[in-house]
Coordinates of C-alpha atoms in Angstrom, one line a residue:
M114 CA 0.0 0.0 0.0
R115 CA 1.4 3.4 -0.9
L116 CA 2.4 5.8 1.7
L117 CA 1.2 9.3 1.1
P118 CA 1.1 11.1 4.5
C119 CA 4.6 10.1 5.7
L120 CA 6.4 12.8 3.8
I121 CA 4.0 15.5 5.0
L122 CA 6.6 17.0 7.2
S123 CA 9.2 17.7 4.6
V124 CA 7.0 19.0 1.9
I125 CA 6.3 22.4 3.4
T126 CA 10.0 23.3 3.3
A127 CA 10.5 26.7 1.7
F128 CA 13.2 25.8 -0.7
T129 CA 14.0 28.5 -3.3
T130 CA 14.8 27.8 -6.9
R131 CA 18.2 29.3 -6.6
T132 CA 19.3 26.1 -4.7
W133 CA 18.7 24.2 -7.9
L134 CA 21.2 26.4 -9.8
A135 CA 24.1 26.1 -7.6
P136 CA 27.2 27.1 -9.6
A137 CA 29.4 24.4 -8.1
S138 CA 28.7 20.7 -8.6
P139 CA 28.0 18.6 -5.5
E140 CA 31.3 16.9 -6.2
A141 CA 33.3 20.1 -5.9
Q142 CA 31.3 21.4 -2.9
H143 CA 31.8 18.0 -1.2
Q144 CA 35.6 18.1 -1.8
V145 CA 35.8 21.6 -0.3
R146 CA 33.9 20.6 2.9
L147 CA 35.6 17.2 3.1
G148 CA 38.9 19.0 3.3
R149 CA 37.8 21.2 6.1
R150 CA 36.3 18.3 8.0
R151 CA 39.5 16.3 7.8
V152 CA 41.5 19.3 9.0
T153 CA 39.1 20.2 11.9
A154 CA 36.6 17.6 12.8
L155 CA 38.4 14.4 12.3
V156 CA 41.7 15.7 13.7
S157 CA 39.9 16.2 17.0
A158 CA 38.5 12.6 16.8
G159 CA 35.0 13.2 18.1
A160 CA 35.4 16.8 19.4
G161 CA 32.1 18.1 20.7
L162 CA 31.0 14.7 21.9
S163 CA 30.4 14.5 25.6
S164 CA 32.3 11.2 26.3
S165 CA 34.8 8.9 24.8
A166 CA 32.3 6.1 24.6
E167 CA 30.0 8.2 22.6
A168 CA 32.9 9.1 20.2
K169 CA 33.6 5.3 19.9
D170 CA 30.1 4.6 18.8
L171 CA 30.2 7.4 16.1
L172 CA 29.5 6.0 12.6
V173 CA 29.3 9.2 10.6
E174 CA 30.2 12.8 11.0
E175 CA 29.3 14.8 8.0
P176 CA 29.4 18.5 7.5
L177 CA 26.0 20.1 6.4
I178 CA 25.7 22.7 3.7
Y179 CA 22.8 25.3 3.8
C180 CA 20.8 24.8 0.7
G181 CA 18.1 27.4 0.9
G182 CA 15.5 26.7 3.6
G183 CA 17.2 23.4 4.6
F184 CA 20.5 21.7 5.3
C185 CA 22.0 19.2 2.9
A186 CA 24.6 16.4 3.2
A187 CA 26.6 14.8 0.5
F188 CA 26.3 11.0 0.0
R189 CA 27.0 8.4 -2.7
L190 CA 24.4 6.0 -4.0
G191 CA 25.7 3.3 -6.4
G192 CA 28.9 5.4 -6.7
Q193 CA 27.0 8.5 -7.9
L194 CA 27.3 11.6 -5.8
F195 CA 24.1 13.3 -4.5
R196 CA 23.2 16.1 -2.2
G197 CA 20.1 15.5 0.0
V198 CA 18.1 17.5 2.5
V199 CA 18.6 16.1 6.0
D200 CA 15.1 15.4 7.1
T201 CA 14.1 14.2 10.6
G202 CA 10.5 14.3 9.5
S203 CA 10.5 11.6 6.8
P204 CA 11.7 8.0 6.6
F205 CA 13.0 7.4 3.1
L206 CA 16.2 7.9 1.0
L207 CA 14.8 9.6 -2.1
V208 CA 16.7 10.7 -5.2
S209 CA 15.5 12.1 -8.5
T210 CA 15.9 11.1 -12.1
C211 CA 16.4 13.7 -14.7
E212 CA 17.8 13.1 -18.2
G213 CA 18.5 15.5 -21.1
D214 CA 20.1 18.9 -21.7
S215 CA 17.5 20.8 -19.6
C216 CA 18.6 18.8 -16.5
A217 CA 22.2 20.1 -16.3
S218 CA 21.6 22.8 -13.7
Y219 CA 19.4 20.6 -11.6
C220 CA 21.8 17.7 -11.6
R221 CA 24.7 20.0 -10.7
A222 CA 22.8 21.0 -7.6
W223 CA 21.4 17.7 -6.4
G224 CA 22.8 14.9 -8.4
C225 CA 20.7 12.7 -10.7
T226 CA 20.0 9.0 -11.4
S227 CA 18.2 7.3 -14.1
G228 CA 15.2 4.9 -14.3
K229 CA 17.5 2.1 -15.2
A230 CA 20.1 2.6 -12.4
G231 CA 20.0 0.5 -9.3
E232 CA 19.0 -3.1 -8.6
P233 CA 15.4 -4.3 -8.4
S234 CA 14.0 -4.2 -4.9
G235 CA 10.9 -6.4 -5.6
L236 CA 8.6 -3.5 -4.5
K237 CA 6.0 -2.0 -6.7
D238 CA 6.2 1.6 -7.8
T239 CA 4.1 4.2 -5.8
D240 CA 2.8 7.7 -6.2
E241 CA 4.1 10.1 -3.5
L242 CA 2.3 13.4 -3.0
F243 CA 4.2 16.5 -1.8
A244 CA 2.9 20.0 -1.4
A245 CA 5.4 21.0 -4.1
G246 CA 4.3 18.2 -6.5
L247 CA 3.4 14.7 -7.4
A248 CA 6.1 12.0 -8.0
R249 CA 6.1 8.5 -9.3
V250 CA 8.6 6.6 -7.2
S251 CA 10.4 3.4 -8.2
W252 CA 11.9 1.4 -5.4
K253 CA 15.5 0.3 -6.0
R254 CA 18.5 -1.1 -4.2
G255 CA 22.0 0.3 -4.3
S256 CA 25.2 0.8 -2.3
L257 CA 25.0 3.8 0.1
A258 CA 28.1 5.7 1.4
L259 CA 27.8 8.6 3.8
G260 CA 30.8 10.3 5.2
N261 CA 33.5 7.7 5.6
L262 CA 31.1 4.8 6.0
N263 CA 29.7 2.4 3.4
F264 CA 26.4 1.2 4.7
G265 CA 26.1 -1.5 1.9
S266 CA 23.0 -2.2 -0.2
V267 CA 19.8 -0.3 0.9
T268 CA 16.4 0.2 -0.5
Y269 CA 15.8 3.7 -1.8
G270 CA 13.2 5.5 -3.9
A271 CA 14.0 7.0 -7.3
M272 CA 11.5 9.8 -8.3
L273 CA 10.8 9.0 -12.0
E274 CA 8.3 11.7 -12.9
V275 CA 7.7 14.9 -10.9
E276 CA 4.8 17.1 -11.7
S277 CA 5.9 20.3 -9.9
Y278 CA 3.6 22.9 -8.4
G279 CA 6.4 25.2 -7.5
G280 CA 9.1 25.2 -4.8
N281 CA 11.2 22.1 -4.4
G282 CA 9.4 19.8 -6.8
G283 CA 12.2 17.2 -6.6
G284 CA 15.7 16.9 -5.1
A285 CA 17.0 14.3 -2.8
F286 CA 16.0 13.5 0.8
L287 CA 17.9 11.8 3.6
G288 CA 14.8 10.7 5.6
L289 CA 16.0 9.9 9.2
V290 CA 12.8 8.5 10.8
R291 CA 13.6 5.0 11.7
D292 CA 10.5 3.0 12.8
K293 CA 7.4 2.5 10.7
S294 CA 4.2 0.6 10.3
P295 CA 4.5 -2.9 8.6
R296 CA 2.8 -1.7 5.4
I297 CA 5.3 1.1 4.8
R298 CA 8.3 0.9 2.5
P299 CA 11.7 0.3 4.2
T300 CA 13.0 3.3 6.0
L301 CA 16.7 4.4 5.5
L302 CA 17.8 4.1 9.2
G303 CA 15.8 0.9 9.6
Q304 CA 18.3 -0.8 7.2
T305 CA 21.3 0.4 9.3
S306 CA 22.8 0.1 12.8
V307 CA 22.2 3.7 13.6
R308 CA 20.7 4.4 16.9
T309 CA 21.3 8.1 17.6
V310 CA 20.8 11.0 15.1
T311 CA 22.4 14.3 16.0
V312 CA 21.8 17.5 14.1
D313 CA 24.3 20.2 15.3
L314 CA 23.3 23.8 14.2
R315 CA 25.1 25.6 17.0
S316 CA 27.8 27.4 14.8
P317 CA 27.0 28.9 11.4
G318 CA 29.4 27.4 8.8
Q319 CA 30.1 24.4 11.1
E320 CA 26.8 22.6 11.0
R321 CA 27.1 18.8 11.3
L322 CA 25.2 15.6 11.0
L323 CA 26.3 12.8 13.3
L324 CA 25.1 9.2 13.2
S325 CA 25.9 6.9 16.1
G326 CA 25.4 3.3 17.0
G327 CA 25.2 4.0 20.6
A328 CA 23.0 6.0 23.0
P329 CA 23.8 9.7 23.7
A330 CA 25.7 10.3 26.9
A331 CA 23.9 11.5 30.0
G332 CA 24.3 15.1 30.8
T333 CA 22.6 18.2 32.2
S334 CA 21.0 19.3 28.9
P335 CA 17.1 19.2 28.7
A336 CA 15.8 15.8 27.6
V337 CA 12.3 15.1 26.2
R338 CA 10.4 11.8 25.9
L339 CA 9.2 11.0 22.4
V340 CA 5.6 9.8 22.0
D341 CA 4.4 7.3 19.3
L342 CA 1.7 8.8 17.0
R343 CA 1.2 5.5 15.1
R344 CA -1.6 4.6 17.6
N345 CA -3.3 7.7 16.2
G346 CA -3.0 6.6 12.6
A347 CA 0.4 7.9 11.7
P348 CA 2.3 5.6 9.3
I349 CA 5.8 6.1 11.0
R350 CA 7.1 6.9 14.4
Y351 CA 7.7 10.6 14.0
Y352 CA 10.1 12.2 16.6
A353 CA 7.1 13.7 18.5
M354 CA 7.4 15.5 21.8
E355 CA 4.8 16.4 24.4
A356 CA 4.4 20.2 24.6
T357 CA 2.5 22.3 27.1
A358 CA 1.8 25.5 25.2
L359 CA 2.1 27.4 21.9
R360 CA 2.5 31.1 22.4
V361 CA 2.3 33.9 19.8
A362 CA 3.5 37.3 21.0
G363 CA 3.5 35.9 24.5
Q364 CA -0.2 34.9 24.3
P365 CA -1.2 31.2 24.3
V366 CA -3.0 29.8 21.3
D367 CA -6.3 28.1 22.3
L368 CA -5.9 24.4 21.6
P369 CA -8.7 21.8 21.8
T370 CA -6.6 18.8 22.7
P371 CA -3.1 18.0 24.2
L372 CA -0.2 19.4 22.1
V373 CA 2.5 17.3 20.4
A374 CA 5.4 18.8 18.4
V375 CA 7.3 16.8 15.8
L376 CA 11.0 17.5 15.3
D377 CA 11.4 18.2 11.5
T378 CA 14.6 19.5 10.0
G379 CA 12.8 19.3 6.6
T380 CA 10.5 22.1 7.6
T381 CA 11.8 25.7 7.5
G382 CA 9.6 27.2 10.3
L383 CA 6.4 25.9 11.7
G384 CA 3.7 23.7 10.3
L385 CA 0.3 23.9 12.0
P386 CA -2.9 21.8 11.5
S387 CA -5.3 23.8 9.4
A388 CA -7.8 24.4 12.2
I389 CA -5.1 25.6 14.5
F390 CA -3.5 27.8 11.9
E391 CA -6.7 29.8 11.7
S392 CA -6.5 30.5 15.5
Y393 CA -2.8 31.4 15.2
D394 CA -3.4 33.7 12.3
Q395 CA -6.3 35.5 14.0
L396 CA -4.2 36.0 17.1
R397 CA -1.2 37.2 15.1
R398 CA -3.4 39.8 13.3
D399 CA -5.0 41.0 16.5
T400 CA -1.6 41.4 18.2
A401 CA -0.1 43.2 15.2
Q402 CA -2.8 45.9 15.3
E403 CA -1.9 46.6 19.0
F404 CA 1.8 46.0 19.3
G405 CA 3.2 45.8 15.7
L406 CA 4.0 43.1 13.2
Q407 CA 7.5 42.2 14.7
K408 CA 6.1 41.3 18.1
A409 CA 3.1 39.5 16.5
Q410 CA 5.5 37.2 14.7
A411 CA 7.2 35.9 17.9
V412 CA 6.4 32.3 18.4
D413 CA 7.4 30.1 21.4
L414 CA 6.8 26.5 22.2
L415 CA 6.9 25.2 25.7
L416 CA 8.2 21.5 26.0
R417 CA 7.8 19.2 28.9
A418 CA 11.1 17.7 29.9
E419 CA 11.6 14.2 31.4
D420 CA 12.1 15.6 34.9
G421 CA 8.7 17.4 34.7
S422 CA 10.1 20.8 34.1
E423 CA 9.3 23.0 31.1
F424 CA 11.7 24.7 28.8
A425 CA 11.0 27.0 25.8
L426 CA 12.0 26.8 22.2
S427 CA 11.7 30.1 20.3
M428 CA 11.4 30.5 16.6
R429 CA 14.3 32.6 15.2
P430 CA 12.7 35.9 13.9
G431 CA 13.6 38.0 10.9
R432 CA 16.1 37.5 8.1
Q433 CA 19.3 35.6 8.9
K434 CA 22.4 37.2 7.6
T435 CA 24.5 34.1 8.0
Y436 CA 22.0 32.2 5.7
G437 CA 21.7 34.5 2.8
Q438 CA 19.2 36.8 4.4
D439 CA 16.6 34.0 4.4
R440 CA 13.8 33.7 6.9
F441 CA 13.1 30.8 9.2
D442 CA 10.0 32.3 10.9
I443 CA 7.6 31.0 8.3
V444 CA 4.3 29.5 9.6
T445 CA 2.2 27.5 7.3
A446 CA -0.9 25.4 7.4
L447 CA -0.2 21.7 6.7
P448 CA -1.1 20.1 3.5
E449 CA -3.3 17.0 3.5
P450 CA -2.6 14.3 0.9
S451 CA -5.2 11.9 -0.3
G452 CA -5.0 8.3 0.8
M453 CA -5.0 9.2 4.5
N454 CA -7.2 7.3 6.9
A455 CA -9.5 9.3 9.1
D456 CA -7.3 8.8 12.2
A457 CA -4.2 10.3 10.6
S458 CA -6.2 13.1 9.0
A459 CA -7.3 14.2 12.4
L460 CA -3.7 14.7 13.4
W461 CA -2.9 16.9 10.5
T462 CA -6.1 19.0 10.7
G463 CA -6.7 19.5 14.4
Q464 CA -10.3 18.6 13.9
G465 CA -12.5 15.7 14.9
L466 CA -16.1 14.7 15.4
S467 CA -16.6 16.7 18.6
D468 CA -20.0 15.7 19.9
A469 CA -21.2 13.7 17.0
Q470 CA -21.3 9.9 17.1
P471 CA -20.2 7.6 14.1
M472 CA -23.2 6.0 12.5
Q473 CA -23.5 2.3 12.3
L474 CA -23.0 0.8 8.8
R475 CA -24.9 -2.0 7.2
D476 CA -25.8 -3.5 3.8
G477 CA -22.2 -3.5 2.6
N478 CA -21.5 -0.1 4.2
F479 CA -24.1 1.7 1.9
I480 CA -26.6 2.5 4.6
A481 CA -25.6 4.5 7.7
Q482 CA -27.9 4.3 10.7
A483 CA -28.4 7.3 13.0
P484 CA -28.0 6.8 16.7
T485 CA -30.9 7.1 19.0
S486 CA -29.6 9.6 21.5
S487 CA -27.1 12.0 19.7
V488 CA -26.2 13.4 16.3
G489 CA -24.9 10.7 13.9
W490 CA -22.1 11.3 11.4
A491 CA -21.0 9.3 8.3
Q492 CA -18.5 10.1 5.5
A493 CA -17.7 8.4 2.2
D494 CA -14.4 7.0 1.3
R495 CA -13.7 8.9 -1.8
P496 CA -13.0 12.7 -2.0
V497 CA -15.0 15.1 -4.3
S498 CA -13.2 16.7 -7.2
Q499 CA -14.3 19.5 -9.4
G500 CA -17.4 18.5 -11.3
D501 CA -18.1 15.5 -9.0
R502 CA -21.4 14.8 -7.4
F503 CA -22.9 12.3 -4.9
L504 CA -26.5 11.1 -4.2
V505 CA -28.0 10.2 -0.9
R506 CA -31.4 8.8 -0.1
L507 CA -32.9 9.5 3.3
L508 CA -34.6 6.4 4.9
P509 CA -36.9 6.2 7.9
S510 CA -35.3 4.4 10.8
G511 CA -38.6 3.7 12.7
P512 CA -42.3 3.8 12.3
G513 CA -44.0 7.0 10.9
R514 CA -42.5 9.7 8.8
L515 CA -41.0 12.3 11.1
P516 CA -38.9 15.0 9.4
C517 CA -35.2 14.3 9.2
N518 CA -33.2 16.5 11.5
G519 CA -29.8 16.8 9.8
S520 CA -27.6 17.9 6.9
V521 CA -26.0 16.6 3.7
G522 CA -22.8 18.1 2.4
L523 CA -19.1 18.2 2.1
A524 CA -16.4 18.2 4.9
P525 CA -12.7 17.4 5.2
R526 CA -11.7 13.9 6.1
G527 CA -12.8 13.1 9.7
A528 CA -14.4 16.4 10.3
R529 CA -18.0 17.5 10.9
L530 CA -20.2 19.5 8.6
T531 CA -20.3 23.3 9.1
Q532 CA -22.1 26.0 7.2
D533 CA -18.7 27.5 6.4
M534 CA -17.8 24.3 4.6
A535 CA -20.8 23.2 2.6
A536 CA -24.0 21.8 4.3
Y537 CA -27.6 21.7 3.4
G538 CA -30.4 20.6 5.6
T539 CA -31.6 21.7 9.0
S540 CA -31.2 25.4 8.5
E541 CA -32.5 25.4 5.0
G542 CA -35.9 23.6 5.6
K543 CA -37.0 20.2 6.8
L544 CA -35.8 17.1 4.8
Q545 CA -38.1 14.1 4.7
P546 CA -37.6 10.4 4.7
G547 CA -37.6 9.2 1.1
D548 CA -35.9 12.5 -0.1
L549 CA -33.2 12.1 -2.7
V550 CA -30.4 14.7 -2.0
E551 CA -27.8 15.3 -4.7
C552 CA -24.7 17.5 -3.9
R553 CA -22.4 18.8 -6.6
L554 CA -19.1 20.7 -6.7
A555 CA -18.8 23.1 -9.6
D556 CA -16.3 22.2 -12.3
D557 CA -15.1 25.7 -13.0
G558 CA -12.7 26.0 -9.9
S559 CA -15.0 28.5 -8.1
G560 CA -15.5 26.1 -5.2
E561 CA -19.3 26.6 -5.5
V562 CA -21.4 23.8 -4.1
S563 CA -25.1 23.2 -5.0
W564 CA -27.8 20.8 -4.1
R565 CA -30.9 19.2 -5.7
V566 CA -33.6 17.6 -3.6
N567 CA -35.9 15.1 -5.5
G568 CA -34.6 16.5 -8.8
K569 CA -35.2 20.1 -8.1
E570 CA -32.7 22.8 -7.3
A571 CA -32.9 23.5 -3.6
I572 CA -33.8 27.1 -2.7
S573 CA -30.9 29.2 -1.3
S574 CA -28.7 26.1 -1.4
Q575 CA -25.6 27.4 -3.1
R576 CA -22.4 27.6 -0.9
T577 CA -18.8 28.4 -1.7
L578 CA -16.2 26.2 0.1
S579 CA -14.1 28.0 2.6
T580 CA -11.3 25.4 2.6
A581 CA -8.6 24.4 0.2
R582 CA -8.5 20.8 1.7
M583 CA -10.0 17.9 0.1
V584 CA -13.7 17.3 1.0
Y585 CA -15.7 14.1 1.2
P586 CA -19.5 13.3 1.0
T587 CA -20.8 13.7 4.6
V588 CA -24.1 13.4 6.4
E589 CA -25.2 14.2 9.9
L590 CA -28.5 12.9 11.1
S591 CA -30.4 12.6 14.4
A592 CA -32.7 9.8 15.4
G593 CA -35.5 9.0 12.9
C594 CA -33.6 8.9 9.6
D595 CA -30.8 6.9 8.0
A596 CA -28.8 7.6 5.0
E597 CA -28.2 5.4 2.0
L598 CA -25.3 6.3 -0.3
L599 CA -26.5 5.7 -3.9
S600 CA -23.6 7.1 -5.8
S601 CA -20.3 8.8 -4.9
P602 CA -17.0 9.8 -6.7
L603 CA -14.9 7.0 -8.1
G604 CA -11.7 8.5 -6.8
S605 CA -8.3 8.1 -8.3
S606 CA -5.2 6.0 -8.0
M607 CA -4.2 8.2 -5.1
D608 CA -6.9 6.5 -3.0
E609 CA -5.6 2.9 -3.4
G610 CA -6.4 0.8 -0.4
Q611 CA -9.5 2.8 0.5
Q612 CA -12.8 0.8 0.8
G613 CA -14.7 1.9 -2.3
M614 CA -18.0 3.7 -3.0
G615 CA -19.7 3.0 0.4
W616 CA -19.5 4.9 3.7
A617 CA -16.1 4.8 5.3
K618 CA -15.2 3.3 8.6
A619 CA -15.1 6.0 11.3
P620 CA -11.9 7.0 13.1
E621 CA -11.0 4.6 15.8
G622 CA -10.4 7.6 18.2
A623 CA -14.0 8.8 17.5
K624 CA -15.4 5.3 18.3
A625 CA -13.6 5.4 21.6
K626 CA -14.7 9.0 22.2
K627 CA -11.1 10.0 22.4
K628 CA -9.7 13.2 20.8
P629 CA -6.4 12.8 19.0
P630 CA -3.6 15.2 20.0
T631 CA -3.0 18.5 18.3
V632 CA 0.1 17.9 16.2
L633 CA 2.4 20.6 14.9
F634 CA 5.7 20.4 13.1
L635 CA 8.8 22.1 14.5
G636 CA 11.3 23.2 11.9
L637 CA 14.6 24.8 11.6
G638 CA 13.5 28.2 12.9
F639 CA 13.4 26.6 16.4
L640 CA 16.7 24.7 16.0
L641 CA 19.2 27.3 14.8
G642 CA 21.8 27.8 17.4
R643 CA 21.1 24.4 19.0
Q644 CA 22.0 20.8 18.8
V645 CA 19.4 18.0 19.1
S646 CA 20.2 14.4 19.6
I647 CA 17.5 11.8 18.9
D648 CA 17.8 8.4 20.5
T649 CA 15.7 6.2 18.3
V650 CA 15.8 3.2 20.7
A651 CA 15.2 4.9 24.1
N652 CA 12.8 7.3 22.2
R653 CA 14.1 10.6 23.8
A654 CA 15.5 13.8 22.4
I655 CA 18.3 15.8 24.1
F656 CA 18.8 19.5 23.4
A657 CA 22.0 21.4 23.8

């Protein structure tokens, strides 16, 4: 089954096109930095490490090069030199294919492979969706060398075709998340003996990546326990930390559930779930009017340390002279790829079912039965695209023909209907058992949604979607009426593994009446001037 959400952390990186057109080849840049590393880092044989035991376990110490919004390391794959973004928010080693005269600049910056290179892995090709584009990935095997260490043959992904939407539509990624769910392609670190990942950004011009086979040494630096988001639907074990507060200009952002922050060196600033981003943006605007824009852009995150204390990470404000006047205080709403299950979607969006109860499904999941004591909710498996429509028939769930108290419309995966999204029903006039309700999304890109009830245009029924996220056929009904899904969008290859045309299974968290945590993605803006070591066995992060 293809993995779509796992790269969600790296796709919001604000890479600029100038990193594609680096005047020097990765070979030349690597030789310059390699010389400096041999003169300084290797002469000191583990300088900067806190114990001789830790230095003994060191496998790789590789200088990092700033590559516009991220930090890159040089590596060889099948003898070919590449430069890849060091990404603690994704699991795979990914390289790009590019052939022809038009690829010269790109290949000088990142290195290129071909569709014929590498050995077969026995794994099927997949489609991977990034915020910057869509890539067809072929899974290969080849010999990996990083720093002075040859890791031997590993499984990696070669991006065959990239449909770019701007930004970094391709490039190479050194994904450093180790643990995964069984259905996911092999992770890079899962094929090695690496235990501890250290990203050292304390000194501009001397940034380093260190990979060790041992545990980090005990010390006085703050340490944070890592939590496993796979129980909430995540496909991999992100390096996620419990946080206590997110503050903008000193004011806490209102959060509906406990807060978790993911360490992600593939993100430039801060990635927020869409629902939380709206709260952040409103607070930022309100503060800017009163105190000015500079103060309004100050963002702090409070983390809970292992000893129970709190310590703050602050996002580096303004343009950074040492990094080409680039900014690392970029806050974005997280993209939401297709193919996500409802549990994982709730993590990225910050939304859930609130007080609604998932409806029971029967007759091959085509009929959703409303509960007797609360509002029932059901959602189809396939998202609606421009020009798509779906058809629902309302059925009586008991004797008599009481009006149906509820709505039919479109909502993001795992979220409830709202009038701001697109819903028709209770506020528009009473729906009746037996009614056929058709909902359609315009094909002109306007986002307009319209309804027909029993073949007639519904009065005052037109809405305009207020979200850029994918939306799904959704119903909410109280006791007295059930909903039969007669037709729904067919979907695309991006939805492989989803059930089909019926109503979808509800999020497990919703069934258990548990709200998922609010997950944000902590990028380089919070890590500049710091060193972070991630112990992938003890599941803890140590900051220095």
